[in-house]
Short mmCIF file of C-alpha atoms in Angstrom, two decimals:
data_model
loop_
_atom_site.label_atom_id
_atom_site.label_comp_id
_atom_site.label_asym_id
_atom_site.label_seq_id
_atom_site.Cartn_x
_atom_site.Cartn_y
_atom_site.Cartn_z
CA UNK A 1339 -19.23 -20.49 15.81
CA UNK A 1340 -16.29 -18.62 17.35
CA UNK A 1341 -15.77 -15.04 15.99
CA UNK A 1342 -12.17 -13.53 15.76
CA UNK A 1343 -10.71 -10.24 15.41
CA UNK A 1344 -8.24 -9.45 12.34
CA UNK A 1345 -5.51 -10.96 14.34
CA UNK A 1346 -7.14 -14.08 15.46
CA UNK A 1347 -8.20 -13.33 19.05
CA UNK A 1348 -11.79 -14.61 19.75
CA UNK A 1349 -14.58 -12.34 20.11
CA UNK A 1350 -17.65 -13.29 22.31
CA UNK A 1351 -20.16 -11.72 20.41
CA UNK A 1352 -22.73 -12.16 17.52
CA UNK A 1353 -22.05 -12.34 14.05
CA UNK A 1354 -23.25 -8.95 13.11
CA UNK A 1355 -21.61 -7.41 16.21
CA UNK A 1356 -18.12 -9.25 15.42
CA UNK A 1357 -18.32 -7.90 11.69
CA UNK A 1358 -18.89 -4.49 12.96
CA UNK A 1359 -16.24 -4.63 15.56
CA UNK A 1360 -13.72 -5.71 13.17
CA UNK A 1361 -14.61 -3.12 10.54
CA UNK A 1362 -14.01 -0.37 13.34
CA UNK A 1363 -10.71 -1.83 14.54
CA UNK A 1364 -9.37 -1.91 10.78
CA UNK A 1365 -10.53 1.68 10.66
CA UNK A 1366 -8.54 2.66 13.79
CA UNK A 1367 -5.58 0.76 12.67
CA UNK A 1368 -5.96 2.63 9.17
CA UNK A 1369 -6.99 5.83 11.01
CA UNK A 1370 -9.83 5.78 8.46
CA UNK A 1371 -13.09 7.62 9.03
CA UNK A 1372 -15.89 5.39 10.41
CA UNK A 1373 -14.12 3.79 13.30
CA UNK A 1374 -16.39 5.17 16.06
CA UNK A 1375 -19.79 4.54 13.83
CA UNK A 1376 -18.76 0.80 13.35
CA UNK A 1377 -17.88 0.33 17.01
CA UNK A 1378 -21.26 1.81 18.02
CA UNK A 1379 -22.97 -0.60 15.49
CA UNK A 1380 -21.08 -3.66 17.25
CA UNK A 1381 -22.89 -2.68 20.42
CA UNK A 1382 -26.14 -2.04 18.84
CA UNK A 1383 -26.17 -5.51 17.51
CA UNK A 1384 -25.14 -6.84 20.86
CA UNK A 1385 -25.40 -4.72 23.89
CA UNK A 1386 -23.48 -7.38 25.95
CA UNK A 1387 -20.46 -7.01 23.90
CA UNK A 1388 -17.69 -5.95 26.41
CA UNK A 1389 -14.93 -5.11 23.88
CA UNK A 1390 -17.30 -2.72 21.79
CA UNK A 1391 -18.03 -0.80 24.96
CA UNK A 1392 -14.32 -0.70 25.88
CA UNK A 1393 -13.17 0.45 22.53
CA UNK A 1394 -15.62 3.33 22.43
CA UNK A 1395 -14.67 4.18 26.01
CA UNK A 1396 -10.80 4.40 24.88
CA UNK A 1397 -11.33 6.46 21.66
CA UNK A 1398 -13.80 8.89 23.65
CA UNK A 1399 -11.16 9.10 26.26
CA UNK A 1400 -8.36 9.90 23.74
CA UNK A 1401 -9.99 11.73 21.18
CA UNK A 1402 -12.37 14.00 23.18
CA UNK A 1403 -15.45 12.57 21.34
CA UNK A 1404 -18.92 12.87 22.33
CA UNK A 1405 -18.97 9.49 24.15
CA UNK A 1406 -20.09 8.93 27.82
CA UNK A 1407 -16.93 7.25 28.57
CA UNK A 1408 -17.86 6.46 32.00
CA UNK A 1409 -20.99 4.49 30.89
CA UNK A 1410 -19.29 2.74 28.30
CA UNK A 1411 -16.68 1.36 30.88
CA UNK A 1412 -19.37 0.46 33.02
CA UNK A 1413 -21.13 -1.51 30.51
CA UNK A 1414 -17.72 -3.08 29.57
CA UNK A 1415 -17.01 -4.17 33.01
CA UNK A 1416 -20.52 -5.60 33.55
CA UNK A 1417 -20.47 -7.90 30.75
CA UNK A 1418 -16.72 -8.81 30.53
CA UNK A 1419 -17.69 -12.02 32.79
CA UNK A 1420 -19.21 -13.60 29.89
CA UNK A 1421 -16.40 -13.36 27.81
CA UNK A 1422 -12.73 -15.04 27.31
CA UNK A 1423 -9.90 -14.60 29.26
CA UNK A 1424 -8.28 -12.10 26.80
CA UNK A 1425 -11.22 -10.16 26.45
CA UNK A 1426 -11.59 -9.78 30.05
CA UNK A 1427 -7.99 -8.61 30.32
CA UNK A 1428 -8.48 -6.07 27.53
CA UNK A 1429 -11.32 -4.53 29.44
CA UNK A 1430 -9.55 -4.27 32.92
CA UNK A 1431 -6.50 -2.99 30.89
CA UNK A 1432 -8.63 -0.17 29.38
CA UNK A 1433 -10.43 0.54 32.44
CA UNK A 1434 -6.91 1.03 34.43
CA UNK A 1435 -5.49 2.84 31.67
CA UNK A 1436 -8.32 5.41 31.89
CA UNK A 1437 -7.66 5.99 35.38
CA UNK A 1438 -4.06 6.74 34.92
CA UNK A 1439 -2.59 3.13 35.52
CA UNK A 1440 -0.56 1.86 32.75
CA UNK A 1441 0.41 -1.50 34.35
CA UNK A 1442 -2.72 -3.71 33.30
CA UNK A 1443 -2.22 -2.63 29.74
CA UNK A 1444 1.73 -3.38 29.57
CA UNK A 1445 1.03 -6.72 31.16
CA UNK A 1446 -1.70 -7.42 28.84
CA UNK A 1447 0.32 -6.84 25.55
CA UNK A 1448 2.81 -9.07 27.21
CA UNK A 1449 0.22 -11.84 27.18
CA UNK A 1450 -1.53 -10.67 24.03
CA UNK A 1451 0.74 -9.14 21.65
CA UNK A 1452 -1.59 -9.33 18.77
CA UNK A 1453 -4.20 -7.02 20.60
CA UNK A 1454 -3.59 -4.35 17.98
CA UNK A 1455 -5.86 -1.83 19.54
CA UNK A 1456 -4.26 -1.81 22.85
CA UNK A 1457 -0.84 -1.99 21.25
CA UNK A 1458 -1.72 1.38 19.23
CA UNK A 1459 -2.89 2.71 22.39
CA UNK A 1460 0.44 2.21 24.20
CA UNK A 1461 2.20 4.52 21.82
CA UNK A 1462 1.92 8.34 21.44
CA UNK A 1463 0.92 8.67 17.80
CA UNK A 1464 -2.20 10.36 16.17
CA UNK A 1465 -4.98 8.69 18.12
CA UNK A 1466 -3.54 8.03 21.60
CA UNK A 1467 -1.51 9.70 24.13
CA UNK A 1468 0.55 6.57 24.99
CA UNK A 1469 0.79 4.70 28.47
CA UNK A 1470 4.14 5.73 29.57
CA UNK A 1471 5.92 8.98 30.19
CA UNK A 1472 9.43 7.29 29.17
CA UNK A 1473 9.89 7.22 25.47
CA UNK A 1474 12.27 4.14 25.67
CA UNK A 1475 9.64 2.20 27.71
CA UNK A 1476 6.87 2.97 24.86
CA UNK A 1477 9.68 1.85 22.34
CA UNK A 1478 10.20 -1.48 24.44
CA UNK A 1479 6.55 -2.40 24.42
CA UNK A 1480 6.30 -2.21 20.48
CA UNK A 1481 9.63 -3.97 20.14
CA UNK A 1482 8.57 -7.03 22.41
CA UNK A 1483 5.59 -7.41 20.20
CA UNK A 1484 7.69 -7.71 16.97
CA UNK A 1485 8.16 -11.49 16.73
CA UNK A 1486 4.32 -11.94 16.82
CA UNK A 1487 3.59 -9.63 13.71
CA UNK A 1488 6.42 -10.58 11.15
CA UNK A 1489 6.11 -8.41 8.12
CA UNK A 1490 2.40 -7.02 8.91
CA UNK A 1491 1.82 -3.74 7.36
CA UNK A 1492 0.06 -1.98 10.27
CA UNK A 1493 3.00 -3.09 12.62
CA UNK A 1494 5.43 -1.76 10.24
CA UNK A 1495 3.81 1.59 10.26
CA UNK A 1496 3.70 1.81 14.05
CA UNK A 1497 7.46 0.66 14.33
CA UNK A 1498 8.38 3.17 11.71
CA UNK A 1499 6.88 5.98 13.98
CA UNK A 1500 8.95 4.65 16.90
CA UNK A 1501 12.20 4.80 14.67
CA UNK A 1502 11.85 8.51 13.87
CA UNK A 1503 11.30 8.96 17.31
CA UNK A 1504 14.74 7.32 18.03
CA UNK A 1505 16.11 9.60 15.25
CA UNK A 1506 16.83 6.64 12.93
CA UNK A 1507 15.29 8.16 10.12
CA UNK A 1508 16.37 5.94 7.16
CA UNK A 1509 14.98 2.98 8.90
CA UNK A 1510 11.71 4.74 9.67
CA UNK A 1511 11.32 5.95 6.11
CA UNK A 1512 12.04 2.51 4.64
CA UNK A 1513 9.49 0.68 7.11
CA UNK A 1514 6.90 3.35 6.22
CA UNK A 1515 7.49 3.03 2.31
CA UNK A 1516 7.10 -0.75 2.71
CA UNK A 1517 3.92 -0.52 4.54
CA UNK A 1518 2.51 1.94 2.33
CA UNK A 1519 3.54 -0.45 -0.65
CA UNK A 1520 1.10 -3.12 0.79
CA UNK A 1521 -1.78 -0.60 2.04
CA UNK A 1522 -1.37 2.73 0.41
CA UNK A 1523 -3.88 4.30 3.03
CA UNK A 1524 -1.87 3.06 6.07
CA UNK A 1525 -2.24 6.18 8.20
CA UNK A 1526 0.20 5.39 10.93
CA UNK A 1527 2.66 4.62 8.16
CA UNK A 1528 1.95 7.95 6.40
CA UNK A 1529 2.34 9.61 9.86
CA UNK A 1530 5.76 8.08 10.43
CA UNK A 1531 7.02 9.14 6.87
CA UNK A 1532 5.62 12.81 7.46
CA UNK A 1533 7.71 12.85 10.73
CA UNK A 1534 10.85 11.61 9.00
CA UNK A 1535 10.68 14.39 6.26
CA UNK A 1536 10.13 17.01 8.95
CA UNK A 1537 12.58 15.86 11.45
CA UNK A 1538 15.42 15.55 8.48
CA UNK A 1539 14.44 19.18 7.20
CA UNK A 1540 13.23 17.58 3.89
CA UNK A 1541 10.54 20.12 3.54
CA UNK A 1542 9.85 20.43 -0.02
CA UNK A 1543 9.81 16.67 -0.66
CA UNK A 1544 7.92 16.12 2.56
CA UNK A 1545 5.39 18.75 1.46
CA UNK A 1546 4.95 17.59 -2.01
CA UNK A 1547 4.46 13.80 -1.04
CA UNK A 1548 1.70 14.93 1.95
CA UNK A 1549 -0.29 16.72 -0.43
CA UNK A 1550 -0.38 14.15 -2.84
CA UNK A 1551 -1.20 11.60 -0.43
CA UNK A 1552 -4.17 13.38 1.37
CA UNK A 1553 -6.07 13.99 -1.89
CA UNK A 1554 -5.34 10.47 -3.11
CA UNK A 1555 -4.70 7.06 -1.09
CA UNK A 1556 -4.93 9.06 2.44
CA UNK A 1557 -8.56 10.80 1.37
CA UNK A 1558 -10.59 8.76 3.77
CA UNK A 1559 -8.37 9.35 6.83
CA UNK A 1560 -10.16 10.26 9.94
CA UNK A 1561 -7.32 12.69 11.13
CA UNK A 1562 -6.88 14.60 7.90
CA UNK A 1563 -6.40 17.76 9.92
CA UNK A 1564 -3.39 16.37 11.48
CA UNK A 1565 -1.67 15.56 7.97
CA UNK A 1566 -2.81 19.23 6.93
CA UNK A 1567 -0.89 20.47 10.01
CA UNK A 1568 2.27 18.41 9.04
CA UNK A 1569 2.03 19.92 5.50
CA UNK A 1570 1.71 23.40 7.09
CA UNK A 1571 4.57 22.72 9.61
CA UNK A 1572 6.75 22.29 6.10
CA UNK A 1573 5.33 25.52 5.09
CA UNK A 1574 6.19 27.36 8.27
CA UNK A 1575 9.49 25.89 8.32
CA UNK A 1576 10.20 27.32 4.64
CA UNK A 1577 8.85 30.65 5.89
CA UNK A 1578 6.12 30.66 3.25
CA UNK A 1579 3.60 32.21 5.40
CA UNK A 1580 1.23 32.94 2.46
CA UNK A 1581 0.93 29.07 1.99
CA UNK A 1582 0.29 28.71 5.63
CA UNK A 1583 -2.60 31.17 5.74
CA UNK A 1584 -3.85 29.00 2.64
CA UNK A 1585 -3.50 25.93 4.45
CA UNK A 1586 -5.33 27.42 7.51
CA UNK A 1587 -8.23 28.60 5.61
CA UNK A 1588 -8.80 25.54 3.46
CA UNK A 1589 -7.90 22.72 5.72
CA UNK A 1590 -7.46 23.81 9.29
CA UNK A 1591 -10.11 25.95 10.34
CA UNK A 1592 -11.28 24.80 13.70
CA UNK A 1593 -15.19 24.35 12.90
CA UNK A 1594 -14.23 21.67 10.63
CA UNK A 1595 -12.10 19.69 13.14
CA UNK A 1596 -13.10 16.78 15.32
CA UNK A 1597 -12.88 16.16 19.00
CA UNK A 1598 -9.61 17.46 20.29
CA UNK A 1599 -7.90 18.05 16.47
CA UNK A 1600 -8.86 21.88 16.68
CA UNK A 1601 -6.99 22.46 19.69
CA UNK A 1602 -4.07 19.86 18.88
CA UNK A 1603 -3.60 20.77 15.12
CA UNK A 1604 -5.33 24.26 14.43
CA UNK A 1605 -4.45 25.82 17.90
CA UNK A 1606 -0.70 24.84 17.80
CA UNK A 1607 -0.37 26.08 14.35
CA UNK A 1608 -1.83 29.39 15.13
CA UNK A 1609 0.31 29.83 18.16
CA UNK A 1610 3.59 29.05 16.19
CA UNK A 1611 2.36 30.92 13.11
CA UNK A 1612 1.98 34.10 15.31
CA UNK A 1613 5.57 33.58 16.55
CA UNK A 1614 7.10 33.46 13.23
CA UNK A 1615 9.23 36.70 12.00
CA UNK A 1616 7.08 38.49 9.48
CA UNK A 1617 3.86 36.95 10.49
CA UNK A 1618 0.80 39.26 10.42
CA UNK A 1619 -2.96 39.34 10.64
CA UNK A 1620 -2.88 35.66 12.55
CA UNK A 1621 -6.22 34.50 13.20
CA UNK A 1622 -7.19 34.48 17.00
CA UNK A 1623 -7.48 31.31 18.66
CA UNK A 1624 -11.07 32.38 20.07
CA UNK A 1625 -12.67 30.07 17.52
CA UNK A 1626 -10.00 27.07 18.55
CA UNK A 1627 -11.29 27.42 22.21
CA UNK A 1628 -14.89 27.47 21.18
CA UNK A 1629 -14.62 24.63 19.11
CA UNK A 1630 -12.60 22.67 21.59
CA UNK A 1631 -15.38 23.14 24.15
CA UNK A 1632 -15.37 23.90 27.81
CA UNK A 1633 -15.00 20.56 29.26
CA UNK A 1634 -11.48 20.16 27.70
CA UNK A 1635 -10.43 23.52 27.99
CA UNK A 1636 -11.29 23.31 31.96
CA UNK A 1637 -10.41 19.86 32.67
CA UNK A 1638 -8.13 18.41 30.01
CA UNK A 1639 -8.05 14.62 30.26
CA UNK A 1640 -4.34 14.03 29.61
CA UNK A 1641 -0.90 15.82 30.11
CA UNK A 1642 -0.78 16.26 26.34
CA UNK A 1643 -4.07 18.05 26.09
CA UNK A 1644 -3.30 20.27 29.12
CA UNK A 1645 -0.03 21.35 27.11
CA UNK A 1646 -2.30 22.44 24.33
CA UNK A 1647 -4.99 23.79 26.42
CA UNK A 1648 -1.98 25.97 28.25
CA UNK A 1649 -0.68 27.46 24.86
CA UNK A 1650 -4.20 28.40 23.64
CA UNK A 1651 -4.84 30.14 27.00
CA UNK A 1652 -1.59 31.98 26.72
CA UNK A 1653 -2.20 32.92 23.12
CA UNK A 1654 -5.64 34.55 24.14
CA UNK A 1655 -4.18 35.99 27.34
CA UNK A 1656 -6.29 34.28 29.74
CA UNK A 1657 -4.49 34.35 32.79
CA UNK A 1658 -7.59 33.33 35.12
CA UNK A 1659 -7.86 30.10 33.29
CA UNK A 1660 -4.08 29.80 33.46
CA UNK A 1661 -4.51 30.02 36.99
CA UNK A 1662 -7.38 27.50 37.27
CA UNK A 1663 -5.37 24.99 35.01
CA UNK A 1664 -2.26 25.41 37.32
CA UNK A 1665 -4.32 25.00 40.61
CA UNK A 1666 -6.06 21.86 39.17
CA UNK A 1667 -2.94 20.20 38.00
CA UNK A 1668 -1.13 20.88 41.28
CA UNK A 1669 -3.81 18.89 42.99
CA UNK A 1670 -4.17 16.14 40.41
CA UNK A 1671 -3.35 12.46 41.12
CA UNK A 1672 -1.30 12.06 38.21
CA UNK A 1673 2.35 13.15 38.83
CA UNK A 1674 3.03 14.51 35.32
CA UNK A 1675 0.14 16.90 35.87
CA UNK A 1676 1.71 17.92 39.20
CA UNK A 1677 5.23 18.11 38.24
CA UNK A 1678 5.09 19.35 34.32
CA UNK A 1679 1.49 20.79 33.60
CA UNK A 1680 1.29 23.01 36.88
CA UNK A 1681 4.56 24.49 36.35
CA UNK A 1682 4.24 24.68 32.55
CA UNK A 1683 0.78 26.63 32.99
CA UNK A 1684 2.62 28.73 35.75
CA UNK A 1685 5.39 29.75 33.26
CA UNK A 1686 3.03 30.56 30.44
CA UNK A 1687 1.00 32.76 32.81
CA UNK A 1688 3.99 34.75 33.48
CA UNK A 1689 4.61 35.18 29.63
CA UNK A 1690 1.01 36.33 29.49
CA UNK A 1691 1.63 38.78 32.18
CA UNK A 1692 4.71 40.29 30.23
CA UNK A 1693 7.22 38.63 32.82
CA UNK A 1694 9.28 37.13 29.98
CA UNK A 1695 12.45 36.61 31.80
CA UNK A 1696 10.93 34.80 34.76
CA UNK A 1697 8.92 32.77 32.04
CA UNK A 1698 11.84 31.99 30.05
CA UNK A 1699 14.03 30.72 33.12
CA UNK A 1700 10.95 28.50 34.23
CA UNK A 1701 10.57 26.95 30.73
CA UNK A 1702 14.46 26.17 30.69
CA UNK A 1703 14.09 24.42 33.83
CA UNK A 1704 11.10 22.54 32.61
CA UNK A 1705 12.67 21.43 29.47
CA UNK A 1706 14.03 18.10 30.61
CA UNK A 1707 10.52 16.91 31.61
CA UNK A 1708 8.58 18.07 28.54
CA UNK A 1709 8.69 14.72 26.90
CA UNK A 1710 6.44 13.48 29.84
CA UNK A 1711 3.67 15.30 28.34
CA UNK A 1712 3.31 12.83 25.56
CA UNK A 1713 2.89 13.30 21.89
CA UNK A 1714 5.72 13.59 19.32
CA UNK A 1715 9.01 15.85 19.27
CA UNK A 1716 7.32 17.94 16.57
CA UNK A 1717 4.26 18.62 18.81
CA UNK A 1718 6.15 19.24 21.97
CA UNK A 1719 8.32 21.83 20.02
CA UNK A 1720 5.36 24.24 20.89
CA UNK A 1721 7.03 24.65 24.39
CA UNK A 1722 10.39 25.28 22.99
CA UNK A 1723 9.07 27.81 20.82
CA UNK A 1724 7.35 29.37 23.59
CA UNK A 1725 10.83 29.77 25.69
CA UNK A 1726 12.34 31.07 22.50
CA UNK A 1727 9.87 33.97 22.24
CA UNK A 1728 10.05 34.60 25.89
CA UNK A 1729 13.77 34.73 25.61
CA UNK A 1730 13.74 37.16 22.54
CA UNK A 1731 10.96 39.45 24.49
CA UNK A 1732 13.26 39.32 27.63
CA UNK A 1733 16.22 40.52 25.50
CA UNK A 1734 18.18 37.52 26.30
CA UNK A 1735 19.50 37.39 22.79
CA UNK A 1736 22.49 35.19 23.49
CA UNK A 1737 20.37 32.40 25.00
CA UNK A 1738 17.82 32.55 22.32
CA UNK A 1739 20.47 32.28 19.67
CA UNK A 1740 22.17 29.05 21.35
CA UNK A 1741 18.77 27.52 21.45
CA UNK A 1742 17.97 28.23 17.70
CA UNK A 1743 21.74 26.88 17.05
CA UNK A 1744 20.63 23.73 18.66
CA UNK A 1745 17.49 23.51 16.41
CA UNK A 1746 19.37 24.08 13.19
CA UNK A 1747 21.66 21.28 14.24
CA UNK A 1748 18.87 19.05 14.08
CA UNK A 1749 17.56 20.29 10.78
CA UNK A 1750 17.13 22.78 8.33
CA UNK A 1751 14.72 25.32 8.80
CA UNK A 1752 14.48 28.84 7.07
CA UNK A 1753 11.94 30.07 9.82
CA UNK A 1754 14.41 29.42 12.44
CA UNK A 1755 17.22 30.90 10.34
CA UNK A 1756 15.32 34.10 10.30
CA UNK A 1757 14.64 33.90 13.99
CA UNK A 1758 18.35 33.34 14.55
CA UNK A 1759 19.23 36.26 12.39
CA UNK A 1760 17.18 38.62 14.25
CA UNK A 1761 18.82 37.30 17.79
CA UNK A 1762 22.17 37.74 16.10
CA UNK A 1763 21.60 41.22 15.01
CA UNK A 1764 20.78 42.23 18.64
CA UNK A 1765 24.02 40.66 19.91
CA UNK A 1766 26.08 42.33 17.16
CA UNK A 1767 27.04 38.85 15.58
CA UNK A 1768 26.50 37.46 12.15
CA UNK A 1769 24.51 34.29 11.73
CA UNK A 1770 26.43 31.78 9.74
CA UNK A 1771 25.09 28.26 9.01
CA UNK A 1772 27.20 25.41 7.33
CA UNK A 1773 26.25 24.32 3.80
#
């Protein structure tokens, strides 16, 4: 009997292993808890199941999970010969991706567009950092697969995320809502909706919807801390720092996070909270760094993680670690590590040493390249906010005010308005916003 995945592709394995793998795959696509356990169950049933090993390697690499990634990839490669052509291509694509080569994965998706796990990994969303540094290339990968999926609820959520990245927010919202109507717990769709609310400055409605979703249809989501981060971002934008503190204490404390989530969600929130006008008694990032662990802090697997490591090290003033990060990145095989991570770490080290004018200049020069780090616009804003802080601390008020004007042109934010008022007061100007 031929076993198949949820999108109809054959699986070369046993009955029990195929069933466990399919449960794990659907958990990944829904962002639901249990994915890793089910995938591990699949190779317990069949230790020769190549796709089970490859999936665990992929999740371990992307999410900083306690998985022996090299061992899983060795097993996947060892057993791939007994599988079908699609499965062999899948394993090769995962292995190349983990080595920093996106070509085989992109080619695989051209041949097998319904390989949903790899299509999900191609786009920088919650679980994955993406396979290309050029957003339009990631968008094109998803668009090329559209005829194969039709009105599939999962694909609609992925496309919704692409649409909000393209700043087509109405389309993103429509796609996300349609997907959630079919699958109310669809994590990618909820994520796209969260971004659409944030990027349009729809903070009150976005916050109310998110709070309802995470305690209702989204309660089984594996990455709940990221959705809590989205809610906290609305509260931060509104300047409600008491609500941010409550959110952190009840939902975002680092000891409750899994994998890299303490660094990416809790750490970035604490950094941005500390920069906010009027912020007091913001918790230290020491617990975030401890929860993240020395392996990720010393050797972040992706440029996206390296960005968050650099920000955390700035927050705790660890200039020696920033030096090590910059030195390793400068010698890295990956060009983004050399060309973006290394100068970012050096710029943030300048901030940590109080050389704010130099840091601001370096961050301004780096701004066009920040997209290459991966993640979403909302996540990469942490670099922009470090630049604003450097400008303000360097008394470069006009430049800070201009940058804040650009942000306020993108969306409403009482927090940015307070920042702008501070900069305007120093320049003797009145901050005026339309409407």
